[in-house]
mmCIF file of C-alpha atoms and ligand atoms in Angstrom:
data_model
loop_
_atom_site.group_PDB
_atom_site.id
_atom_site.type_symbol
_atom_site.label_atom_id
_atom_site.label_comp_id
_atom_site.label_asym_id
_atom_site.label_seq_id
_atom_site.Cartn_x
_atom_site.Cartn_y
_atom_site.Cartn_z
ATOM 1 C CA MET A 1240 120.442 -54.386 -124.713
ATOM 2 C CA THR A 1241 121.122 -51.284 -122.603
ATOM 3 C CA ALA A 1242 119.919 -51.243 -119.025
ATOM 4 C CA GLY A 1243 116.505 -49.665 -118.827
ATOM 5 C CA ARG A 1244 115.674 -46.818 -116.555
ATOM 6 C CA LEU A 1245 112.536 -45.031 -115.453
ATOM 7 C CA THR A 1246 112.792 -41.460 -114.207
ATOM 8 C CA VAL A 1247 109.663 -39.774 -112.928
ATOM 9 C CA VAL A 1248 110.242 -36.124 -113.754
ATOM 10 C CA GLY A 1249 108.616 -33.070 -112.181
ATOM 11 C CA LEU A 1250 108.065 -30.274 -114.693
ATOM 12 C CA GLY A 1251 107.087 -27.630 -112.132
ATOM 13 C CA PRO A 1252 103.873 -25.625 -112.278
ATOM 14 C CA GLY A 1253 104.294 -24.189 -115.772
ATOM 15 C CA PRO A 1254 107.114 -21.936 -116.929
ATOM 16 C CA ALA A 1255 110.332 -23.358 -118.358
ATOM 17 C CA CYS A 1256 112.397 -21.327 -115.871
ATOM 18 C CA TRP A 1257 110.852 -23.370 -113.050
ATOM 19 C CA VAL A 1258 112.027 -26.707 -114.497
ATOM 20 C CA THR A 1259 115.194 -27.806 -112.686
ATOM 21 C CA PRO A 1260 118.417 -28.447 -114.640
ATOM 22 C CA ALA A 1261 118.315 -32.051 -113.326
ATOM 23 C CA ALA A 1262 114.821 -32.533 -114.784
ATOM 24 C CA THR A 1263 116.010 -31.099 -118.108
ATOM 25 C CA THR A 1264 118.932 -33.553 -118.122
ATOM 26 C CA ALA A 1265 116.644 -36.502 -117.332
ATOM 27 C CA LEU A 1266 114.384 -35.520 -120.254
ATOM 28 C CA ALA A 1267 117.347 -35.131 -122.617
ATOM 29 C CA GLU A 1268 118.631 -38.604 -121.704
ATOM 30 C CA ALA A 1269 115.286 -40.334 -122.296
ATOM 31 C CA SER A 1270 114.537 -42.403 -125.393
ATOM 32 C CA HIS A 1271 110.823 -42.344 -124.527
ATOM 33 C CA ILE A 1272 108.863 -39.621 -122.773
ATOM 34 C CA LEU A 1273 105.446 -40.550 -121.430
ATOM 35 C CA GLY A 1274 102.816 -38.360 -119.871
ATOM 36 C CA TYR A 1275 99.407 -36.820 -119.845
ATOM 37 C CA ASP A 1276 98.750 -34.686 -122.989
ATOM 38 C CA ALA A 1277 98.844 -31.329 -121.223
ATOM 39 C CA TYR A 1278 102.291 -32.022 -119.765
ATOM 40 C CA VAL A 1279 104.006 -33.508 -122.799
ATOM 41 C CA ALA A 1280 102.625 -30.627 -124.879
ATOM 42 C CA ARG A 1281 105.066 -28.404 -122.988
ATOM 43 C CA LEU A 1282 108.066 -30.368 -124.294
ATOM 44 C CA THR A 1283 110.099 -30.118 -127.474
ATOM 45 C CA PRO A 1284 111.325 -33.614 -128.386
ATOM 46 C CA ALA A 1285 114.956 -34.136 -129.324
ATOM 47 C CA PRO A 1286 115.663 -35.966 -132.616
ATOM 48 C CA GLY A 1287 114.951 -39.694 -132.217
ATOM 49 C CA GLN A 1288 112.987 -39.220 -129.030
ATOM 50 C CA ALA A 1289 109.546 -40.833 -128.843
ATOM 51 C CA ILE A 1290 106.838 -38.825 -127.118
ATOM 52 C CA LEU A 1291 103.853 -40.826 -125.964
ATOM 53 C CA ALA A 1292 101.041 -38.527 -124.911
ATOM 54 C CA SER A 1293 98.089 -40.169 -123.303
ATOM 55 C CA GLY A 1294 94.657 -38.794 -122.666
ATOM 56 C CA ASN A 1295 94.238 -41.655 -120.289
ATOM 57 C CA ARG A 1296 93.514 -40.326 -116.841
ATOM 58 C CA VAL A 1297 94.205 -43.669 -115.187
ATOM 59 C CA GLU A 1298 97.631 -43.009 -113.729
ATOM 60 C CA LEU A 1299 98.271 -46.643 -112.836
ATOM 61 C CA ASP A 1300 97.979 -47.658 -116.517
ATOM 62 C CA ARG A 1301 100.495 -45.008 -117.513
ATOM 63 C CA ALA A 1302 102.856 -46.118 -114.731
ATOM 64 C CA THR A 1303 102.547 -49.730 -115.893
ATOM 65 C CA GLU A 1304 103.310 -48.773 -119.486
ATOM 66 C CA ALA A 1305 106.375 -46.788 -118.381
ATOM 67 C CA LEU A 1306 107.649 -49.687 -116.242
ATOM 68 C CA THR A 1307 107.067 -52.181 -119.059
ATOM 69 C CA ARG A 1308 109.143 -50.090 -121.474
ATOM 70 C CA ALA A 1309 111.909 -49.583 -118.899
ATOM 71 C CA SER A 1310 112.010 -53.350 -118.313
ATOM 72 C CA GLU A 1311 112.476 -53.785 -122.101
ATOM 73 C CA GLY A 1312 115.685 -51.737 -121.836
ATOM 74 C CA ARG A 1313 114.342 -48.268 -122.728
ATOM 75 C CA ARG A 1314 115.300 -45.045 -120.996
ATOM 76 C CA VAL A 1315 111.908 -43.753 -120.022
ATOM 77 C CA ALA A 1316 110.946 -40.381 -118.573
ATOM 78 C CA LEU A 1317 107.459 -40.184 -117.112
ATOM 79 C CA VAL A 1318 106.481 -36.548 -116.688
ATOM 80 C CA SER A 1319 104.269 -34.977 -114.079
ATOM 81 C CA GLY A 1320 103.252 -31.371 -113.362
ATOM 82 C CA GLY A 1321 104.734 -29.737 -110.284
ATOM 83 C CA ASP A 1322 106.529 -32.293 -108.146
ATOM 84 C CA PRO A 1323 105.972 -35.900 -109.235
ATOM 85 C CA GLY A 1324 105.737 -37.059 -105.623
ATOM 86 C CA VAL A 1325 102.921 -34.677 -104.644
ATOM 87 C CA PHE A 1326 99.496 -36.128 -105.562
ATOM 88 C CA ALA A 1327 101.054 -37.384 -108.800
ATOM 89 C CA MET A 1328 102.800 -40.064 -110.837
ATOM 90 C CA ALA A 1329 105.673 -41.151 -108.564
ATOM 91 C CA ALA A 1330 103.383 -42.864 -106.058
ATOM 92 C CA ALA A 1331 101.479 -44.512 -108.940
ATOM 93 C CA VAL A 1332 104.782 -45.965 -110.177
ATOM 94 C CA PHE A 1333 105.569 -47.522 -106.792
ATOM 95 C CA GLU A 1334 101.994 -48.822 -106.490
ATOM 96 C CA ALA A 1335 102.452 -50.532 -109.869
ATOM 97 C CA ILE A 1336 105.828 -51.956 -108.800
ATOM 98 C CA GLU A 1337 104.348 -53.293 -105.558
ATOM 99 C CA SER A 1338 101.682 -55.293 -107.387
ATOM 100 C CA GLY A 1339 103.733 -55.969 -110.553
ATOM 101 C CA PRO A 1340 106.210 -58.642 -111.666
ATOM 102 C CA PRO A 1341 109.062 -59.243 -109.163
ATOM 103 C CA GLY A 1342 111.599 -58.255 -111.841
ATOM 104 C CA TRP A 1343 110.408 -54.629 -111.680
ATOM 105 C CA ARG A 1344 111.979 -54.350 -108.223
ATOM 106 C CA ALA A 1345 115.422 -54.616 -109.869
ATOM 107 C CA LEU A 1346 114.762 -51.670 -112.205
ATOM 108 C CA ASP A 1347 116.633 -48.376 -112.018
ATOM 109 C CA VAL A 1348 113.806 -46.050 -110.921
ATOM 110 C CA ARG A 1349 114.521 -42.410 -110.086
ATOM 111 C CA VAL A 1350 112.452 -39.412 -109.091
ATOM 112 C CA GLU A 1351 113.407 -35.874 -110.164
ATOM 113 C CA PRO A 1352 111.711 -33.284 -107.956
ATOM 114 C CA GLY A 1353 109.898 -30.215 -109.210
ATOM 115 C CA VAL A 1354 108.423 -27.015 -107.806
ATOM 116 C CA THR A 1355 105.056 -28.039 -106.430
ATOM 117 C CA ALA A 1356 102.018 -25.783 -106.901
ATOM 118 C CA MET A 1357 101.768 -24.722 -103.249
ATOM 119 C CA LEU A 1358 105.331 -23.384 -103.299
ATOM 120 C CA ALA A 1359 104.710 -21.476 -106.522
ATOM 121 C CA ALA A 1360 101.473 -20.057 -105.105
ATOM 122 C CA ALA A 1361 103.057 -19.134 -101.771
ATOM 123 C CA SER A 1362 105.945 -17.348 -103.457
ATOM 124 C CA ARG A 1363 103.534 -15.047 -105.291
ATOM 125 C CA VAL A 1364 102.042 -13.542 -102.139
ATOM 126 C CA GLY A 1365 104.849 -13.578 -99.577
ATOM 127 C CA ALA A 1366 105.465 -16.386 -97.088
ATOM 128 C CA PRO A 1367 102.163 -17.999 -96.058
ATOM 129 C CA LEU A 1368 103.910 -21.354 -95.474
ATOM 130 C CA GLY A 1369 106.437 -19.788 -93.091
ATOM 131 C CA HIS A 1370 105.290 -21.963 -90.195
ATOM 132 C CA ASP A 1371 103.754 -25.458 -89.829
ATOM 133 C CA PHE A 1372 101.484 -26.406 -92.714
ATOM 134 C CA CYS A 1373 99.876 -29.398 -94.374
ATOM 135 C CA ALA A 1374 98.621 -30.269 -97.853
ATOM 136 C CA ILE A 1375 95.303 -31.968 -98.545
ATOM 137 C CA SER A 1376 93.861 -33.040 -101.890
ATOM 138 C CA LEU A 1377 90.120 -32.482 -102.128
ATOM 139 C CA SER A 1378 89.729 -35.098 -104.838
ATOM 140 C CA ASP A 1379 87.508 -37.930 -103.674
ATOM 141 C CA VAL A 1380 88.395 -40.191 -106.603
ATOM 142 C CA LEU A 1381 90.886 -42.185 -104.515
ATOM 143 C CA LYS A 1382 89.519 -41.626 -100.996
ATOM 144 C CA PRO A 1383 86.090 -41.033 -99.458
ATOM 145 C CA TRP A 1384 84.787 -37.516 -98.771
ATOM 146 C CA GLU A 1385 84.280 -38.470 -95.101
ATOM 147 C CA LEU A 1386 88.051 -38.884 -94.706
ATOM 148 C CA ILE A 1387 88.710 -35.547 -96.422
ATOM 149 C CA ALA A 1388 86.180 -33.810 -94.162
ATOM 150 C CA ARG A 1389 87.761 -35.361 -91.062
ATOM 151 C CA ARG A 1390 91.275 -34.338 -92.076
ATOM 152 C CA LEU A 1391 90.121 -30.779 -92.808
ATOM 153 C CA LYS A 1392 88.522 -30.481 -89.376
ATOM 154 C CA LEU A 1393 91.554 -31.916 -87.562
ATOM 155 C CA ALA A 1394 93.999 -29.792 -89.579
ATOM 156 C CA ALA A 1395 91.980 -26.699 -88.709
ATOM 157 C CA GLU A 1396 91.939 -27.671 -85.032
ATOM 158 C CA ALA A 1397 95.716 -28.300 -85.126
ATOM 159 C CA ASP A 1398 96.043 -24.768 -86.530
ATOM 160 C CA PHE A 1399 98.049 -25.743 -89.615
ATOM 161 C CA VAL A 1400 98.191 -23.508 -92.640
ATOM 162 C CA ILE A 1401 96.374 -25.711 -95.167
ATOM 163 C CA ALA A 1402 97.225 -26.019 -98.867
ATOM 164 C CA LEU A 1403 94.322 -27.490 -100.836
ATOM 165 C CA TYR A 1404 95.120 -29.306 -104.094
ATOM 166 C CA ASN A 1405 92.410 -30.412 -106.557
ATOM 167 C CA PRO A 1406 89.909 -27.991 -104.984
ATOM 168 C CA ALA A 1407 87.200 -28.481 -107.598
ATOM 169 C CA SER A 1408 86.399 -30.160 -110.875
ATOM 170 C CA LYS A 1409 83.450 -30.194 -113.249
ATOM 171 C CA ALA A 1410 82.188 -33.324 -111.496
ATOM 172 C CA ARG A 1411 82.430 -31.781 -108.024
ATOM 173 C CA PRO A 1412 82.209 -27.982 -108.357
ATOM 174 C CA ASP A 1413 80.993 -27.391 -104.814
ATOM 175 C CA GLN A 1414 83.331 -29.471 -102.665
ATOM 176 C CA ILE A 1415 85.627 -26.534 -102.032
ATOM 177 C CA ASN A 1416 82.727 -24.626 -100.488
ATOM 178 C CA ARG A 1417 81.927 -27.593 -98.263
ATOM 179 C CA ALA A 1418 85.602 -27.545 -97.265
ATOM 180 C CA PHE A 1419 85.470 -23.815 -96.472
ATOM 181 C CA ALA A 1420 82.371 -24.436 -94.322
ATOM 182 C CA ILE A 1421 84.220 -27.117 -92.315
ATOM 183 C CA LEU A 1422 87.194 -24.802 -91.805
ATOM 184 C CA ARG A 1423 84.967 -21.819 -90.919
ATOM 185 C CA ALA A 1424 83.421 -23.808 -88.072
ATOM 186 C CA VAL A 1425 86.870 -23.825 -86.439
ATOM 187 C CA ARG A 1426 88.749 -20.848 -87.822
ATOM 188 C CA ASP A 1427 88.039 -17.110 -87.862
ATOM 189 C CA ALA A 1428 86.223 -15.657 -90.884
ATOM 190 C CA ALA A 1429 89.001 -13.049 -91.205
ATOM 191 C CA THR A 1430 91.656 -15.762 -91.823
ATOM 192 C CA PRO A 1431 93.580 -14.926 -95.020
ATOM 193 C CA VAL A 1432 92.908 -17.228 -97.983
ATOM 194 C CA ILE A 1433 94.952 -17.290 -101.190
ATOM 195 C CA LEU A 1434 93.446 -18.494 -104.457
ATOM 196 C CA ALA A 1435 96.278 -19.047 -106.924
ATOM 197 C CA ARG A 1436 95.016 -19.937 -110.374
ATOM 198 C CA ALA A 1437 97.529 -21.112 -113.013
ATOM 199 C CA ALA A 1438 100.512 -19.982 -110.933
ATOM 200 C CA GLY A 1439 103.498 -19.240 -113.150
ATOM 201 C CA ARG A 1440 101.485 -19.435 -116.375
ATOM 202 C CA PRO A 1441 100.645 -16.531 -118.698
ATOM 203 C CA ASP A 1442 97.046 -16.496 -117.393
ATOM 204 C CA GLU A 1443 98.079 -16.557 -113.734
ATOM 205 C CA ASP A 1444 95.463 -15.032 -111.436
ATOM 206 C CA ILE A 1445 96.171 -14.581 -107.724
ATOM 207 C CA THR A 1446 93.382 -13.527 -105.353
ATOM 208 C CA ILE A 1447 93.830 -12.721 -101.673
ATOM 209 C CA THR A 1448 90.591 -13.014 -99.754
ATOM 210 C CA THR A 1449 89.332 -14.271 -96.378
ATOM 211 C CA LEU A 1450 87.763 -17.486 -95.177
ATOM 212 C CA GLY A 1451 84.474 -15.629 -94.795
ATOM 213 C CA GLU A 1452 84.529 -14.423 -98.423
ATOM 214 C CA ALA A 1453 86.366 -17.264 -100.179
ATOM 215 C CA HIS A 1454 83.172 -19.027 -101.295
ATOM 216 C CA THR A 1455 82.158 -16.006 -103.397
ATOM 217 C CA HIS A 1456 85.089 -16.549 -105.808
ATOM 218 C CA ALA A 1457 85.316 -18.898 -108.792
ATOM 219 C CA ILE A 1458 87.679 -21.790 -108.039
ATOM 220 C CA ASP A 1459 88.544 -24.465 -110.589
ATOM 221 C CA MET A 1460 90.881 -27.421 -111.008
ATOM 222 C CA ARG A 1461 93.778 -25.143 -111.996
ATOM 223 C CA THR A 1462 93.614 -23.363 -108.652
ATOM 224 C CA LEU A 1463 95.699 -23.996 -105.551
ATOM 225 C CA VAL A 1464 94.085 -22.728 -102.356
ATOM 226 C CA ILE A 1465 96.010 -21.773 -99.216
ATOM 227 C CA VAL A 1466 94.031 -21.197 -96.009
ATOM 228 C CA GLY A 1467 95.990 -19.409 -93.298
ATOM 229 C CA SER A 1468 96.431 -20.485 -89.674
ATOM 230 C CA SER A 1469 95.351 -18.273 -86.766
ATOM 231 C CA ALA A 1470 98.749 -16.562 -87.017
ATOM 232 C CA THR A 1471 98.722 -15.865 -90.782
ATOM 233 C CA ARG A 1472 98.372 -12.182 -91.552
ATOM 234 C CA ALA A 1473 97.984 -9.871 -94.515
ATOM 235 C CA LEU A 1474 100.303 -6.849 -94.477
ATOM 236 C CA THR A 1475 98.745 -3.918 -96.254
ATOM 237 C CA ARG A 1476 101.004 -1.900 -98.523
ATOM 238 C CA GLN A 1477 101.303 1.854 -98.840
ATOM 239 C CA ASN A 1478 101.221 1.997 -102.609
ATOM 240 C CA GLY A 1479 97.851 0.325 -103.189
ATOM 241 C CA ALA A 1480 99.519 -2.961 -104.184
ATOM 242 C CA ALA A 1481 98.085 -6.297 -103.053
ATOM 243 C CA PRO A 1482 99.011 -7.125 -99.448
ATOM 244 C CA TRP A 1483 101.808 -9.494 -98.525
ATOM 245 C CA VAL A 1484 100.540 -12.606 -96.753
ATOM 246 C CA TYR A 1485 102.854 -14.331 -94.329
ATOM 247 C CA THR A 1486 102.868 -16.700 -91.373
ATOM 248 C CA PRO A 1487 105.412 -15.786 -88.690
ATOM 249 C CA ARG A 1488 107.986 -18.425 -87.747
ATOM 250 C CA PHE A 1489 107.001 -18.402 -84.057
ATOM 251 C CA ALA A 1490 103.859 -19.693 -82.356
ATOM 252 C CA LYS A 1491 102.505 -19.444 -78.841
HETATM 253 N N1 LIG B 2490 102.032 -32.800 -108.771
HETATM 254 C C1 LIG B 2490 101.360 -31.518 -108.814
HETATM 255 C C2 LIG B 2490 99.969 -31.562 -108.220
HETATM 256 C C3 LIG B 2490 99.003 -32.444 -108.990
HETATM 257 S S1 LIG B 2490 97.374 -32.361 -108.345
HETATM 258 C C4 LIG B 2490 102.212 -30.480 -108.072
HETATM 259 O O1 LIG B 2490 103.152 -30.861 -107.377
HETATM 260 O O2 LIG B 2490 101.923 -29.279 -108.172
HETATM 261 C C5 LIG B 2490 96.674 -31.129 -109.423
HETATM 262 C C6 LIG B 2490 96.384 -29.852 -108.643
HETATM 263 O O3 LIG B 2490 97.586 -29.128 -108.443
HETATM 264 C C7 LIG B 2490 95.460 -28.871 -109.336
HETATM 265 O O4 LIG B 2490 94.089 -29.206 -109.157
HETATM 266 C C8 LIG B 2490 95.810 -27.574 -108.621
HETATM 267 O O5 LIG B 2490 95.213 -27.540 -107.335
HETATM 268 C C9 LIG B 2490 97.311 -27.740 -108.415
HETATM 269 N N2 LIG B 2490 98.127 -27.085 -109.465
HETATM 270 C C10 LIG B 2490 98.956 -27.665 -110.341
HETATM 271 N N3 LIG B 2490 99.574 -26.741 -111.109
HETATM 272 C C11 LIG B 2490 99.113 -25.529 -110.683
HETATM 273 C C12 LIG B 2490 99.388 -24.172 -111.062
HETATM 274 N N4 LIG B 2490 100.265 -23.854 -112.040
HETATM 275 N N5 LIG B 2490 98.723 -23.200 -110.396
HETATM 276 C C13 LIG B 2490 97.861 -23.474 -109.401
HETATM 277 N N6 LIG B 2490 97.564 -24.734 -109.008
HETATM 278 C C14 LIG B 2490 98.197 -25.742 -109.641
#
């Protein structure tokens, strides 16, 4: 039996050109590729490769299945959108290892990084993450809203640029507006806000607005939101093009 391996692979935010060569190699070497339907749908299997799409949203179950197959001697790739370590599968794998059979701690487990959504979004508008920033997921599936609200307030007070993942879903369409309200209590209404929907995909839609106006726009689960710090500015262009948004590298 060959030694099993589990590689958690980041596929980037969408386009093939944003998948790293190392991720491509890890996929090519896998005998089994596991992942959520929408991610594995982006892949073309090689001959003899098994693709196991799952509609299952419970990430821990998918991690457990991947670890079980790796422990049986398979070469498993577990795919994730963006970077697998950012609000995604890599942490689920280590959670499963921590509470799983002791033998899993001897497995060859690797993580292949990917371009995370906030970097894709930032690159489209300029350099909004040019100075200190933080990332917060607005999903309250795995943590209480009270903790999210507290982190938002403290991040605003600390004057970080804030990248918001999972800003809304069908089950919680209005949380992003509650988040904007918390940030507005601390930060100026003129603060630049970027709404990057489907960054890098054919239906990409990038909106540059302000904290005062952000709530008037449609924001869904395919959107990454960046709220500027007090230093973030929008540079108007001469040719009528959308402004560049950037955060200078210095702070007072
Ligand atoms: N591991 C992923 C994030 C998973 S959380 C990564 O590193 O990007 C899912 C959230 O990521 C979505 O709700 C959305 O906020 C963001 N996201 C993922 N892909 C995106 C894309 N192409 N454009 C904009 N936001 C995206």
